[in-house]
Coordinates of C-alpha atoms in Angstrom, one line a residue:
Chain X
X1366 CA -20.8 26.4 -55.1
X1367 CA -18.2 25.5 -52.5
X1368 CA -19.1 28.6 -50.6
X1369 CA -22.7 27.7 -50.3
X1370 CA -21.8 24.4 -48.6
X1371 CA -19.5 26.2 -46.2
X1372 CA -22.2 28.6 -45.2
X1373 CA -24.5 25.7 -44.7
X1374 CA -21.9 23.9 -42.6
X1375 CA -21.5 27.0 -40.6
X1376 CA -25.1 27.3 -39.8
X1377 CA -25.3 23.6 -39.0
X1378 CA -22.4 24.1 -36.6
X1379 CA -24.0 27.1 -34.9
X1380 CA -27.3 25.3 -34.8
X1381 CA -25.6 22.3 -33.1
X1382 CA -23.8 24.4 -30.6
X1383 CA -26.8 26.5 -29.6
X1384 CA -28.9 23.4 -29.3
X1385 CA -26.8 21.2 -27.1
X1386 CA -29.8 21.1 -24.7
X1387 CA -32.1 20.5 -27.5
X1388 CA -30.1 17.5 -28.7
X1389 CA -29.8 16.3 -25.2
X1390 CA -33.5 16.4 -24.8
X1391 CA -33.9 14.4 -28.0
X1392 CA -31.3 11.9 -26.8
X1393 CA -33.0 11.5 -23.4
X1394 CA -36.2 10.8 -25.2
X1395 CA -34.8 8.4 -27.8
X1396 CA -32.6 6.5 -25.3
X1397 CA -35.1 6.8 -22.4
X1398 CA -34.9 3.1 -21.6
X1399 CA -31.1 3.3 -21.4
X1400 CA -31.3 6.3 -19.1
X1401 CA -34.0 4.6 -17.0
X1402 CA -31.6 1.7 -16.6
X1403 CA -28.7 3.8 -15.5
X1404 CA -30.7 6.1 -13.2
X1405 CA -30.6 3.9 -10.1
X1406 CA -26.8 3.8 -10.5
X1407 CA -26.6 7.5 -10.9
X1408 CA -28.7 8.0 -7.8
X1409 CA -26.6 5.6 -5.9
X1410 CA -23.3 7.3 -6.8
X1411 CA -24.8 10.8 -6.1
X1412 CA -26.0 9.7 -2.7
X1413 CA -23.4 7.4 -1.4
X1414 CA -20.3 8.7 -3.1
X1415 CA -20.8 12.4 -4.0
X1416 CA -22.8 13.4 -1.0
X1417 CA -20.0 12.3 1.3
X1418 CA -17.6 14.5 -0.8
X1419 CA -20.0 17.4 -0.1
X1420 CA -19.9 16.3 3.6
X1421 CA -16.1 16.6 3.5
X1422 CA -16.5 20.4 4.3
X1423 CA -16.9 19.4 7.9
X1424 CA -13.2 19.0 7.9
X1425 CA -13.1 22.9 7.7
X1426 CA -15.9 23.3 10.2
X1427 CA -16.9 22.8 13.8
X1428 CA -19.4 20.1 13.0
X1429 CA -22.1 19.5 15.5
X1430 CA -24.7 16.7 14.9
X1431 CA -27.6 18.9 16.1
X1432 CA -27.2 21.8 13.7
X1433 CA -26.0 19.8 10.7
X1434 CA -23.3 20.2 8.1
X1435 CA -24.5 23.4 6.5
X1436 CA -25.1 25.4 9.6
X1437 CA -22.0 24.4 11.5
X1438 CA -19.5 27.3 11.9
X1439 CA -16.4 27.5 9.8
X1440 CA -13.1 26.8 11.5
X1441 CA -10.7 27.0 8.6
X1442 CA -7.6 24.8 8.8
X1443 CA -7.7 24.4 12.6
X1444 CA -8.2 20.6 12.5
X1445 CA -5.4 20.2 10.0
X1446 CA -3.1 22.3 12.2
X1447 CA -4.1 20.3 15.3
X1448 CA -3.3 17.1 13.4
X1449 CA 0.0 18.2 11.9
X1450 CA 1.3 19.6 15.2
X1451 CA -0.1 16.7 17.3
X1452 CA 1.8 13.9 19.0
X1453 CA 0.5 11.2 16.6
X1454 CA 1.3 12.9 13.3
X1455 CA 4.8 11.5 12.7
X1456 CA 4.3 8.1 14.1
X1457 CA 1.1 7.7 12.0
X1458 CA 2.9 8.9 8.8
X1459 CA 5.8 6.7 9.5
X1460 CA 3.7 3.6 10.1
X1461 CA 1.5 4.2 7.1
X1462 CA 4.4 4.8 4.8
X1463 CA 6.5 1.9 6.1
X1464 CA 3.7 -0.6 5.8
X1465 CA 3.0 0.5 2.3
X1466 CA 6.6 0.4 1.3
X1467 CA 7.0 -3.1 2.7
X1468 CA 3.9 -4.1 0.8
X1469 CA 5.4 -2.7 -2.4
X1470 CA 8.6 -4.4 -1.8
X1471 CA 7.4 -7.8 -0.8
X1472 CA 3.6 -8.3 -1.4
X1473 CA 3.5 -6.6 -4.8
X1474 CA 6.2 -8.7 -6.5
X1475 CA 5.1 -12.0 -4.9
X1476 CA 2.3 -12.7 -7.4
X1477 CA 4.5 -11.8 -10.3
X1478 CA 7.1 -14.2 -9.2
X1479 CA 4.5 -16.9 -8.6
X1480 CA 3.1 -16.3 -12.1
X1481 CA 6.6 -16.6 -13.7
X1482 CA 7.3 -19.8 -11.8
X1483 CA 3.8 -21.2 -12.7
X1484 CA 4.5 -20.4 -16.3
X1485 CA 7.4 -22.8 -16.2
X1486 CA 5.3 -25.6 -14.7
X1487 CA 4.8 -28.0 -17.7
X1488 CA 2.2 -30.4 -16.4
X1489 CA -1.1 -28.7 -16.8
X1490 CA -3.0 -30.7 -14.2
X1491 CA -0.3 -29.8 -11.6
X1492 CA -0.5 -26.2 -12.6
X1493 CA -4.3 -26.1 -12.2
X1494 CA -4.1 -27.8 -8.8
X1495 CA -1.6 -25.2 -7.6
X1496 CA -3.8 -22.4 -8.8
X1497 CA -6.9 -23.7 -7.3
X1498 CA -5.3 -24.1 -3.9
X1499 CA -3.5 -20.8 -3.9
X1500 CA -6.6 -18.8 -4.8
X1501 CA -8.5 -20.2 -1.9
X1502 CA -7.3 -17.8 0.9
X1503 CA -8.6 -14.9 -1.1
X1504 CA -12.1 -16.0 -0.4
X1505 CA -11.7 -16.5 3.3
X1506 CA -12.9 -13.6 5.4
X1507 CA -10.3 -11.3 7.1
X1508 CA -11.9 -12.1 10.4
X1509 CA -11.2 -15.8 10.0
X1510 CA -7.7 -15.1 8.7
X1511 CA -6.8 -12.8 11.7
X1512 CA -8.6 -15.3 14.0
X1513 CA -6.2 -18.1 12.8
X1514 CA -3.3 -15.7 13.1
X1515 CA -4.1 -14.9 16.6
X1516 CA -4.4 -18.6 17.4
X1517 CA -1.3 -19.8 15.6
X1518 CA 0.9 -17.0 17.0
X1519 CA -0.3 -17.2 20.5
X1520 CA 2.2 -17.9 23.3
X1521 CA 1.2 -21.6 23.4
X1522 CA 0.1 -21.6 19.7
X1523 CA 1.3 -23.8 16.9
X1524 CA 4.2 -21.6 15.8
X1525 CA 5.7 -21.4 19.3
X1526 CA 5.2 -25.1 19.7
X1527 CA 7.2 -25.6 16.5
X1528 CA 10.0 -23.2 17.3
X1529 CA 10.2 -24.7 20.8
X1530 CA 11.3 -27.9 19.2
X1531 CA 14.4 -26.1 18.0
X1532 CA 14.9 -24.6 21.4
X1533 CA 13.5 -21.1 20.9
X1534 CA 11.8 -19.2 23.6
X1535 CA 8.1 -18.6 23.1
X1536 CA 7.1 -15.2 21.8
X1537 CA 3.7 -13.6 22.2
X1538 CA 3.8 -12.4 18.5
X1539 CA 0.6 -10.4 18.5
X1540 CA 1.7 -8.4 21.6
X1541 CA 5.1 -7.4 20.1
X1542 CA 5.2 -4.2 18.2
X1543 CA 8.3 -5.4 16.3
X1544 CA 6.5 -8.4 15.0
X1545 CA 3.4 -6.6 13.7
X1546 CA 4.7 -5.6 10.2
X1547 CA 6.2 -9.1 9.4
X1548 CA 3.0 -10.8 10.4
X1549 CA 0.8 -8.3 8.6
X1550 CA 2.8 -8.4 5.3
X1551 CA 3.4 -12.2 5.5
X1552 CA -0.2 -13.0 6.0
X1553 CA -1.1 -10.6 3.3
X1554 CA 1.1 -12.5 0.9
X1555 CA -0.5 -15.7 2.0
X1556 CA -3.9 -14.3 1.3
X1557 CA -3.2 -12.7 -2.0
X1558 CA -0.4 -14.4 -3.9
X1559 CA -2.5 -16.9 -5.8
X1560 CA -5.3 -14.5 -6.7
X1561 CA -2.9 -11.8 -7.6
X1562 CA -1.1 -14.1 -10.1
X1563 CA -4.2 -14.6 -12.2
X1564 CA -3.9 -11.3 -14.0
X1565 CA -0.2 -11.8 -14.8
X1566 CA -0.8 -15.3 -16.1
X1567 CA -3.5 -13.9 -18.3
X1568 CA -1.1 -11.3 -19.6
X1569 CA 1.5 -14.0 -20.2
X1570 CA -1.0 -16.0 -22.2
X1571 CA -1.4 -13.0 -24.5
X1572 CA 2.3 -12.8 -25.4
X1573 CA 2.7 -13.6 -29.0
X1574 CA 4.0 -17.2 -29.3
X1575 CA 6.0 -16.3 -32.4
X1576 CA 8.3 -14.3 -30.1
X1577 CA 9.2 -17.5 -28.2
X1578 CA 9.8 -19.4 -31.5
X1579 CA 12.1 -16.7 -32.7
X1580 CA 14.0 -16.6 -29.4
X1581 CA 14.4 -20.4 -29.5
X1582 CA 15.8 -20.2 -33.0
X1583 CA 18.3 -17.7 -31.7
X1584 CA 19.3 -20.2 -29.1
X1585 CA 17.7 -18.6 -26.0
X1586 CA 17.0 -21.0 -23.2
X1587 CA 14.0 -20.8 -20.8
X1588 CA 15.6 -18.3 -18.6
X1589 CA 16.5 -16.0 -21.4
X1590 CA 13.0 -16.4 -22.8
X1591 CA 11.5 -15.5 -19.5
X1592 CA 13.8 -12.5 -19.1
X1593 CA 13.6 -11.1 -22.6
X1594 CA 10.1 -12.0 -23.7
X1595 CA 7.8 -12.9 -20.8
X1596 CA 8.8 -10.1 -18.4
X1597 CA 8.7 -7.4 -21.1
X1598 CA 5.4 -8.9 -22.2
X1599 CA 3.7 -8.4 -18.9
X1600 CA 5.4 -5.1 -18.0
X1601 CA 2.4 -3.0 -19.0
X1602 CA 0.2 -5.0 -16.7
X1603 CA 2.8 -4.7 -13.9
X1604 CA 2.9 -0.9 -14.4
X1605 CA -0.9 -0.5 -14.3
X1606 CA -1.2 -2.5 -11.1
X1607 CA 1.7 -0.6 -9.7
X1608 CA 0.1 2.7 -10.3
X1609 CA -3.1 1.5 -8.7
X1610 CA -1.2 0.3 -5.7
X1611 CA 0.5 3.7 -5.5
X1612 CA -3.0 5.3 -5.5
X1613 CA -3.9 3.4 -2.3
X1614 CA -0.5 3.7 -0.7
X1615 CA -1.8 5.7 2.3
X1616 CA -4.9 3.6 2.9
X1617 CA -3.3 0.4 4.0
X1618 CA -5.7 -2.3 4.9
X1619 CA -7.3 -0.8 8.0
X1620 CA -10.0 -3.6 8.0
X1621 CA -7.3 -6.1 8.8
X1622 CA -5.3 -3.8 11.1
X1623 CA -8.3 -3.0 13.3
X1624 CA -8.7 -6.7 13.9
X1625 CA -5.0 -7.3 14.4
X1626 CA -3.7 -4.5 16.5
X1627 CA -4.0 -3.7 20.2
X1628 CA -2.6 -1.0 22.5
X1629 CA 0.7 -2.9 22.8
X1630 CA 1.3 -2.8 19.1
X1631 CA -0.1 0.7 18.3
X1632 CA 3.5 1.9 18.1
X1633 CA 4.0 0.1 14.8
X1634 CA 0.5 -0.8 13.7
X1635 CA -1.5 2.4 14.0
X1636 CA -1.9 4.0 10.6
X1637 CA -3.8 7.0 9.5
X1638 CA -7.0 5.2 8.6
X1639 CA -7.2 3.3 11.9
X1640 CA -6.6 6.5 13.7
X1641 CA -9.5 8.1 11.7
X1642 CA -11.7 5.2 12.8
X1643 CA -10.8 5.5 16.4
X1644 CA -11.1 9.3 16.6
X1645 CA -14.1 9.5 14.4
X1646 CA -16.3 6.5 15.0
X1647 CA -15.3 5.5 18.5
X1648 CA -14.7 9.0 20.0
X1649 CA -17.1 10.9 17.8
X1650 CA -14.5 13.6 16.9
X1651 CA -16.1 14.1 13.5
X1652 CA -14.6 17.2 12.1
X1653 CA -11.1 16.4 13.3
X1654 CA -11.1 12.9 11.9
X1655 CA -12.7 14.0 8.6
X1656 CA -9.8 16.4 8.3
X1657 CA -7.3 13.6 8.9
X1658 CA -9.2 11.5 6.4
X1659 CA -9.2 14.3 3.8
X1660 CA -5.5 14.8 4.2
X1661 CA -5.0 11.1 3.6
X1662 CA -7.2 11.0 0.5
X1663 CA -5.5 14.1 -1.0
X1664 CA -2.1 12.5 -0.6
X1665 CA -3.4 9.3 -2.2
X1666 CA -4.8 11.1 -5.1
X1667 CA -1.6 13.1 -5.6
X1668 CA 0.4 9.9 -5.5
X1669 CA -1.8 8.3 -8.1
X1670 CA -1.6 11.2 -10.4
X1671 CA 2.2 11.4 -9.9
X1672 CA 2.7 7.7 -10.6
X1673 CA 0.6 7.9 -13.6
X1674 CA 2.5 10.8 -15.1
X1675 CA 5.8 9.3 -14.4
X1676 CA 4.8 6.0 -15.9
X1677 CA 3.4 7.6 -19.0
X1678 CA 6.6 9.4 -19.6
X1679 CA 8.8 6.5 -18.6
X1680 CA 7.1 3.4 -20.0
X1681 CA 4.3 4.6 -22.1
X1682 CA 1.6 2.8 -20.2
X1683 CA -0.8 4.7 -17.9
X1684 CA -4.3 4.6 -16.5
X1685 CA -5.5 7.5 -18.6
Chain Q
X6 CA 13.2 -31.2 -26.5
X7 CA 16.1 -32.1 -24.4
X8 CA 16.5 -30.3 -21.1
X9 CA 19.8 -29.1 -19.9
X10 CA 21.1 -30.0 -16.5
X11 CA 20.4 -26.5 -15.3
X12 CA 16.9 -26.7 -16.4
X13 CA 16.4 -30.0 -14.7
X14 CA 17.6 -28.6 -11.4
X15 CA 15.3 -25.6 -11.9
X16 CA 12.3 -27.8 -12.7
X17 CA 12.9 -29.9 -9.6
X18 CA 13.4 -26.9 -7.4
X19 CA 10.3 -25.3 -8.9
X20 CA 8.2 -28.4 -8.2
X21 CA 9.4 -28.5 -4.6
X22 CA 8.6 -24.9 -4.1
X23 CA 5.1 -25.3 -5.5
X24 CA 4.4 -28.3 -3.2
X25 CA 5.6 -26.3 -0.2
X26 CA 3.4 -23.4 -1.3
X27 CA 0.4 -25.7 -1.5
X28 CA 1.1 -27.1 1.9
X29 CA 1.5 -23.6 3.4
X30 CA -1.8 -22.6 1.9
X31 CA -3.8 -25.7 2.9
X32 CA -2.3 -26.8 6.1
X33 CA -3.7 -24.0 8.3
X34 CA -7.2 -25.1 7.3
X35 CA -6.4 -28.7 7.8
X36 CA -5.0 -28.0 11.3
X37 CA -8.1 -26.1 12.2
X38 CA -10.3 -28.9 10.8
X39 CA -8.4 -31.6 12.7
X40 CA -8.3 -29.6 15.9
X41 CA -12.0 -28.9 15.7
X42 CA -12.8 -32.6 15.6
X43 CA -10.3 -33.5 18.3
X44 CA -11.0 -34.3 21.9
X45 CA -10.4 -30.9 23.7
X46 CA -8.3 -32.5 26.4
X47 CA -6.0 -34.3 23.9
X48 CA -5.5 -31.4 21.6
X49 CA -4.6 -29.1 24.5
X50 CA -1.8 -31.5 25.4
X51 CA -0.7 -32.0 21.8
X52 CA 2.4 -30.3 20.7
X53 CA 3.4 -29.5 17.1
X54 CA 1.7 -30.3 13.8
X55 CA -1.6 -32.1 13.9
X56 CA -1.8 -34.7 11.1
X57 CA -5.0 -36.2 12.2
X58 CA -7.7 -35.4 14.8
X59 CA -6.5 -36.3 18.3
X60 CA -9.2 -38.6 19.6
X61 CA -12.6 -37.6 18.2
X62 CA -15.3 -35.3 19.4
X63 CA -18.0 -33.2 17.9
X64 CA -18.8 -31.6 21.2
X65 CA -17.4 -28.2 20.0
X66 CA -19.7 -28.2 17.0
X67 CA -22.7 -29.0 19.2
X68 CA -21.8 -26.0 21.4
X69 CA -21.4 -23.8 18.4
X70 CA -24.8 -24.7 17.0
X71 CA -26.4 -24.4 20.4
X72 CA -25.2 -20.8 20.7
X73 CA -28.0 -18.4 19.7
X74 CA -25.6 -15.7 18.6
X75 CA -24.0 -17.9 16.0
X76 CA -27.4 -18.9 14.6
X77 CA -28.6 -15.3 14.6
X78 CA -25.4 -14.3 12.8
X79 CA -25.8 -17.0 10.3
X80 CA -29.4 -16.0 9.6
X81 CA -28.5 -12.3 9.3
X82 CA -25.5 -13.1 7.0
X83 CA -27.8 -15.0 4.7
X84 CA -30.2 -12.1 4.5
X85 CA -27.3 -9.7 3.7
X86 CA -25.8 -12.1 1.2
X87 CA -29.0 -12.8 -0.7
X88 CA -30.6 -9.3 -0.4
X89 CA -27.4 -7.5 -1.1
X90 CA -26.3 -9.6 -4.0
X91 CA -29.7 -9.4 -5.7
X92 CA -29.6 -5.6 -5.4
X93 CA -26.0 -5.5 -6.5
X94 CA -26.7 -7.6 -9.6
X95 CA -29.8 -5.7 -10.7
X96 CA -28.2 -2.3 -10.3
X97 CA -24.8 -3.2 -11.7
X98 CA -26.0 -5.2 -14.7
X99 CA -28.5 -2.5 -15.8
X100 CA -26.0 0.3 -15.4
X101 CA -23.3 -1.8 -17.1
X102 CA -25.5 -2.4 -20.1
X103 CA -26.6 1.2 -20.3
X104 CA -23.0 2.4 -20.1
X105 CA -21.9 -0.1 -22.7
X106 CA -24.1 1.6 -25.4
X107 CA -22.0 4.0 -27.4
X108 CA -24.5 6.5 -28.8
X109 CA -25.8 7.8 -25.5
X110 CA -24.8 11.4 -24.9
X111 CA -24.5 11.3 -21.1
X112 CA -22.8 7.8 -21.1
X113 CA -19.3 9.1 -21.1
X114 CA -19.6 11.7 -18.4
X115 CA -21.5 9.3 -16.1
X116 CA -18.8 6.7 -16.6
X117 CA -16.1 9.3 -15.7
X118 CA -18.0 10.3 -12.6
X119 CA -18.2 6.7 -11.5
X120 CA -14.5 6.0 -12.2
X121 CA -13.6 9.1 -10.3
X122 CA -15.1 7.6 -7.1
X123 CA -12.6 4.8 -7.3
X124 CA -9.7 7.2 -6.7
X125 CA -11.3 9.8 -4.5
X126 CA -14.0 9.6 -1.9
X127 CA -15.4 11.5 1.0
X128 CA -13.9 9.0 3.3
X129 CA -15.1 7.1 6.4
X130 CA -16.5 9.9 8.5
X131 CA -18.6 11.8 6.0
X132 CA -20.0 8.5 4.7
X133 CA -20.8 7.4 8.3
X134 CA -22.6 10.7 9.0
X135 CA -24.5 10.4 5.7
X136 CA -25.7 6.9 6.5
X137 CA -26.7 8.3 9.9
X138 CA -28.6 11.2 8.4
X139 CA -30.4 8.8 6.1
X140 CA -31.6 7.0 9.2
X141 CA -29.9 3.7 8.1
X142 CA -27.7 3.2 11.2
X143 CA -28.7 0.1 13.0
X144 CA -30.9 -1.1 10.2
X145 CA -30.4 -3.9 7.8
X146 CA -30.3 -1.4 4.9
X147 CA -26.9 -0.1 6.2
X148 CA -25.5 -3.5 5.2
X149 CA -26.9 -3.4 1.7
X150 CA -27.4 0.2 0.3
X151 CA -23.9 1.8 0.9
X152 CA -22.3 -0.9 -1.1
X153 CA -25.0 -1.3 -3.8
X154 CA -22.6 -1.1 -6.7
X155 CA -18.9 -1.7 -7.0
X156 CA -17.3 0.4 -9.7
X157 CA -14.8 -2.3 -10.3
X158 CA -17.4 -5.0 -11.0
X159 CA -19.4 -2.5 -13.1
X160 CA -16.3 -2.0 -15.3
X161 CA -15.8 -5.7 -15.7
X162 CA -19.4 -6.2 -16.8
X163 CA -19.5 -3.2 -19.1
X164 CA -16.3 -4.4 -20.9
X165 CA -17.9 -7.8 -21.3
X166 CA -21.2 -6.4 -22.7
X167 CA -19.2 -4.2 -25.1
X168 CA -17.8 -7.4 -26.6
X169 CA -21.2 -8.6 -27.8
X170 CA -21.6 -7.8 -31.5
X171 CA -23.8 -4.8 -32.3
X172 CA -25.5 -6.6 -35.2
X173 CA -27.4 -8.8 -32.7
X174 CA -28.8 -5.7 -31.1
X175 CA -29.6 -4.0 -34.4
X176 CA -31.6 -6.9 -35.7
X177 CA -33.5 -7.1 -32.5
X178 CA -34.3 -3.4 -32.8
X179 CA -35.6 -4.0 -36.3
X180 CA -37.9 -6.6 -34.9
X181 CA -39.2 -4.0 -32.6
X182 CA -37.4 -4.8 -29.4
X183 CA -36.7 -2.0 -26.9
X184 CA -33.6 -1.8 -24.7
X185 CA -35.1 -3.6 -21.8
X186 CA -36.1 -6.5 -24.1
X187 CA -32.6 -6.6 -25.6
X188 CA -31.0 -6.5 -22.2
X189 CA -33.1 -9.4 -20.8
X190 CA -33.4 -11.5 -23.9
X191 CA -30.1 -11.1 -25.6
X192 CA -27.4 -9.5 -23.4
X193 CA -28.1 -11.5 -20.1
X194 CA -28.4 -14.9 -21.8
X195 CA -25.1 -14.3 -23.7
X196 CA -23.3 -13.1 -20.6
X197 CA -24.0 -15.9 -18.1
X198 CA -20.3 -16.5 -17.3
X199 CA -19.6 -12.9 -16.4
X200 CA -22.9 -12.7 -14.5
X201 CA -21.9 -15.8 -12.5
X202 CA -18.5 -14.4 -11.7
X203 CA -19.8 -11.0 -10.5
X204 CA -22.5 -12.7 -8.5
X205 CA -19.8 -14.7 -6.8
X206 CA -17.7 -11.7 -6.1
X207 CA -20.6 -9.8 -4.6
X208 CA -21.8 -12.7 -2.6
X209 CA -18.4 -13.5 -1.2
X210 CA -18.0 -9.8 -0.4
X211 CA -21.2 -9.8 1.6
X212 CA -20.4 -13.1 3.3
X213 CA -17.1 -11.7 4.5
X214 CA -18.1 -8.2 5.3
X215 CA -17.5 -7.1 8.8
X216 CA -16.3 -3.5 8.8
X217 CA -19.6 -1.9 7.8
X218 CA -21.4 -4.0 10.4
X219 CA -18.8 -2.9 13.0
X220 CA -19.4 0.8 12.1
X221 CA -23.2 0.8 11.4
X222 CA -24.7 -1.8 13.7
X223 CA -25.3 -1.7 17.4
X224 CA -28.2 -4.1 17.8
X225 CA -26.8 -7.6 18.3
X226 CA -29.9 -9.1 16.7
X227 CA -28.7 -7.6 13.4
X228 CA -25.1 -8.7 13.6
X229 CA -23.7 -10.8 10.7
X230 CA -21.7 -13.9 11.3
X231 CA -18.4 -12.1 10.9
X232 CA -19.0 -9.8 13.9
X233 CA -19.9 -12.8 16.0
X234 CA -16.8 -14.5 14.8
X235 CA -14.8 -11.4 15.7
X236 CA -16.0 -11.7 19.3
X237 CA -15.3 -15.4 19.5
X238 CA -11.9 -15.5 17.6
X239 CA -10.3 -12.2 18.4
X240 CA -11.9 -10.9 21.5
X241 CA -11.8 -14.4 22.8
X242 CA -15.3 -14.5 24.4
X243 CA -16.2 -18.1 24.2
X244 CA -17.7 -18.1 27.7
X245 CA -21.3 -17.7 26.7
X246 CA -21.1 -21.0 24.8
X247 CA -20.3 -22.9 28.0
X248 CA -22.9 -22.3 30.6
X249 CA -22.7 -25.4 32.8
X250 CA -19.2 -26.3 32.0
X251 CA -16.7 -26.1 34.8
X252 CA -13.7 -23.8 34.9
X253 CA -11.0 -26.3 34.2
X254 CA -12.5 -27.6 31.1
X255 CA -13.4 -24.2 29.8
X256 CA -10.1 -23.2 28.5
X257 CA -9.6 -26.5 26.7
X258 CA -13.0 -26.6 25.1
X259 CA -12.9 -22.8 24.3
X260 CA -10.1 -23.6 21.9
X261 CA -11.9 -26.3 20.0
X262 CA -15.0 -24.0 19.9
X263 CA -12.9 -21.5 18.1
X264 CA -11.7 -24.0 15.6
X265 CA -15.3 -25.3 15.1
X266 CA -16.5 -21.8 14.5
X267 CA -13.9 -21.2 11.8
X268 CA -14.9 -24.3 10.0
X269 CA -18.6 -23.5 10.3
X270 CA -18.1 -20.0 9.0
X271 CA -15.9 -21.1 6.1
X272 CA -17.7 -24.3 4.9
X273 CA -20.2 -22.6 2.6
X274 CA -17.3 -21.0 0.7
X275 CA -15.3 -24.1 0.6
X276 CA -18.3 -26.0 -0.9
X277 CA -19.1 -23.4 -3.5
X278 CA -15.6 -22.8 -4.4
X279 CA -14.7 -25.8 -6.6
X280 CA -18.0 -25.4 -8.5
X281 CA -17.5 -21.8 -9.3
X282 CA -13.8 -21.8 -9.8
X283 CA -13.7 -22.3 -13.6
X284 CA -16.2 -19.4 -13.8
X285 CA -14.3 -16.9 -11.9
X286 CA -11.0 -17.3 -13.5
X287 CA -12.7 -16.9 -16.8
X288 CA -14.5 -13.8 -15.6
X289 CA -11.4 -12.1 -14.2
X290 CA -9.8 -12.7 -17.6
X291 CA -12.7 -11.2 -19.4
X292 CA -12.7 -8.2 -17.3
X293 CA -9.0 -7.5 -16.7
X294 CA -7.5 -7.9 -20.2
X295 CA -9.3 -5.2 -22.1
X296 CA -9.2 -1.5 -21.2

């Protein structure tokens, strides 16, 4: 009796395996409306995201607009070699890594600190007001933000007027390479601190209130509660966001840098992605800048995977 | 509960810090607002913080609204915001609904293929060449099609749709509804908060977009407001506003023109913001907590 069933299961299994396409056909038919709804999205991703991945081969070719991607002759790793041995390689790597590191050190923890402090604000109306106000810069365009920066940091701008009152000499901040990173990171914190704190506040709201009750029973004050309950409670969220940040480590905000920098600050401001923009879009060096861009993406991807593995082993939370 | 002395000091310090933070966030906007309404001559002599407009003049605003580029930019931005957001919402919500259904064989692989694009992409140059090959460079489509769906927003919406009980859908199916009917009659009406939030995110994104315009557009008649702003605020070209104004006054009024343009470009967001705020916080929470 049992054997008969096993035989039947076997044939069922074989039947299922052999007929994946058959079942798919049935599924496509039964869920045709669902597939119709997702079709535009599939086309969009195929065209605007996967076709450029196909186009990445020009990094290994001598691309010419007239003959197209497919027909352009192969050049192997020439463009990569050019970039690695070129004058700009080390300065670009240094600037990219430094800006990213400073962001990790200062801009990443800022919303966490704000969320922890906001969590201690007892009056709800006050808390709401702070939140409403600090979210605001997130919605202001980067052009306006940089526009205000340029204006405030100008030689006769607001900041120099204020420092002049204390007897400081005026500084043309935007023309000084040494000021680029502080301005970039500082304004980034200004833009993102409030918005970034939302997710941590949400994570805090999800911490089990009984934990706080228990801690109070044991005589823990607010600082101990924050340290032993709140911070561990939001740690998974911190880790996830940290991994994501690692995954974009090498693509620092070129949209903002392109607006902020100028030949006088290239020394500290020029990063890989701005270089790709200049070489590729402005100077039409397509294959070369595609190679530089690919190098950048591969490093990002590797960093993301590395951070994910480390975090899964170390803390147990990971993206996948 | 009684607070210890240490806690009192901390609370006071925390309150002071929060007030300083609010000032640091708001004051730049207030400064710009006051300066834009000031008399150009007075504000150029003024030193230090502005706590109120120096004198009063709306001359800068008149010049801004007289400038054809600003108006053209405004018009174009409205086209990109409305057209782009409508396209974004149609494509994203349909895909999010389809991908939130569990018993669809290709659902999972499609989702994985979409998520993969968040971590790896062809990059700037191949994308630029593709947009060129499609004949979109220097057309309005280049501002709308390449960013038709954001994977991030798609995930938020999908998560939210997954939270709607299956039983609603099943009973509708028994009544003979197909997936389109369920989507429009059940899912959308039940998901208005998340729809509002994602609409806001997309619309703000289009409103603030400048980089794609910088890369894809040459024709000044297609420029969005942000590119016009870039010329005025960062490349400092305020001269075309001031035909018929003499050299000495130019520098002074050029400054107030900049301030007025910032205000003009920011006002729509400042107005929408308080109305939408309760929505978007809710929406971020819906999307970010699960998964």
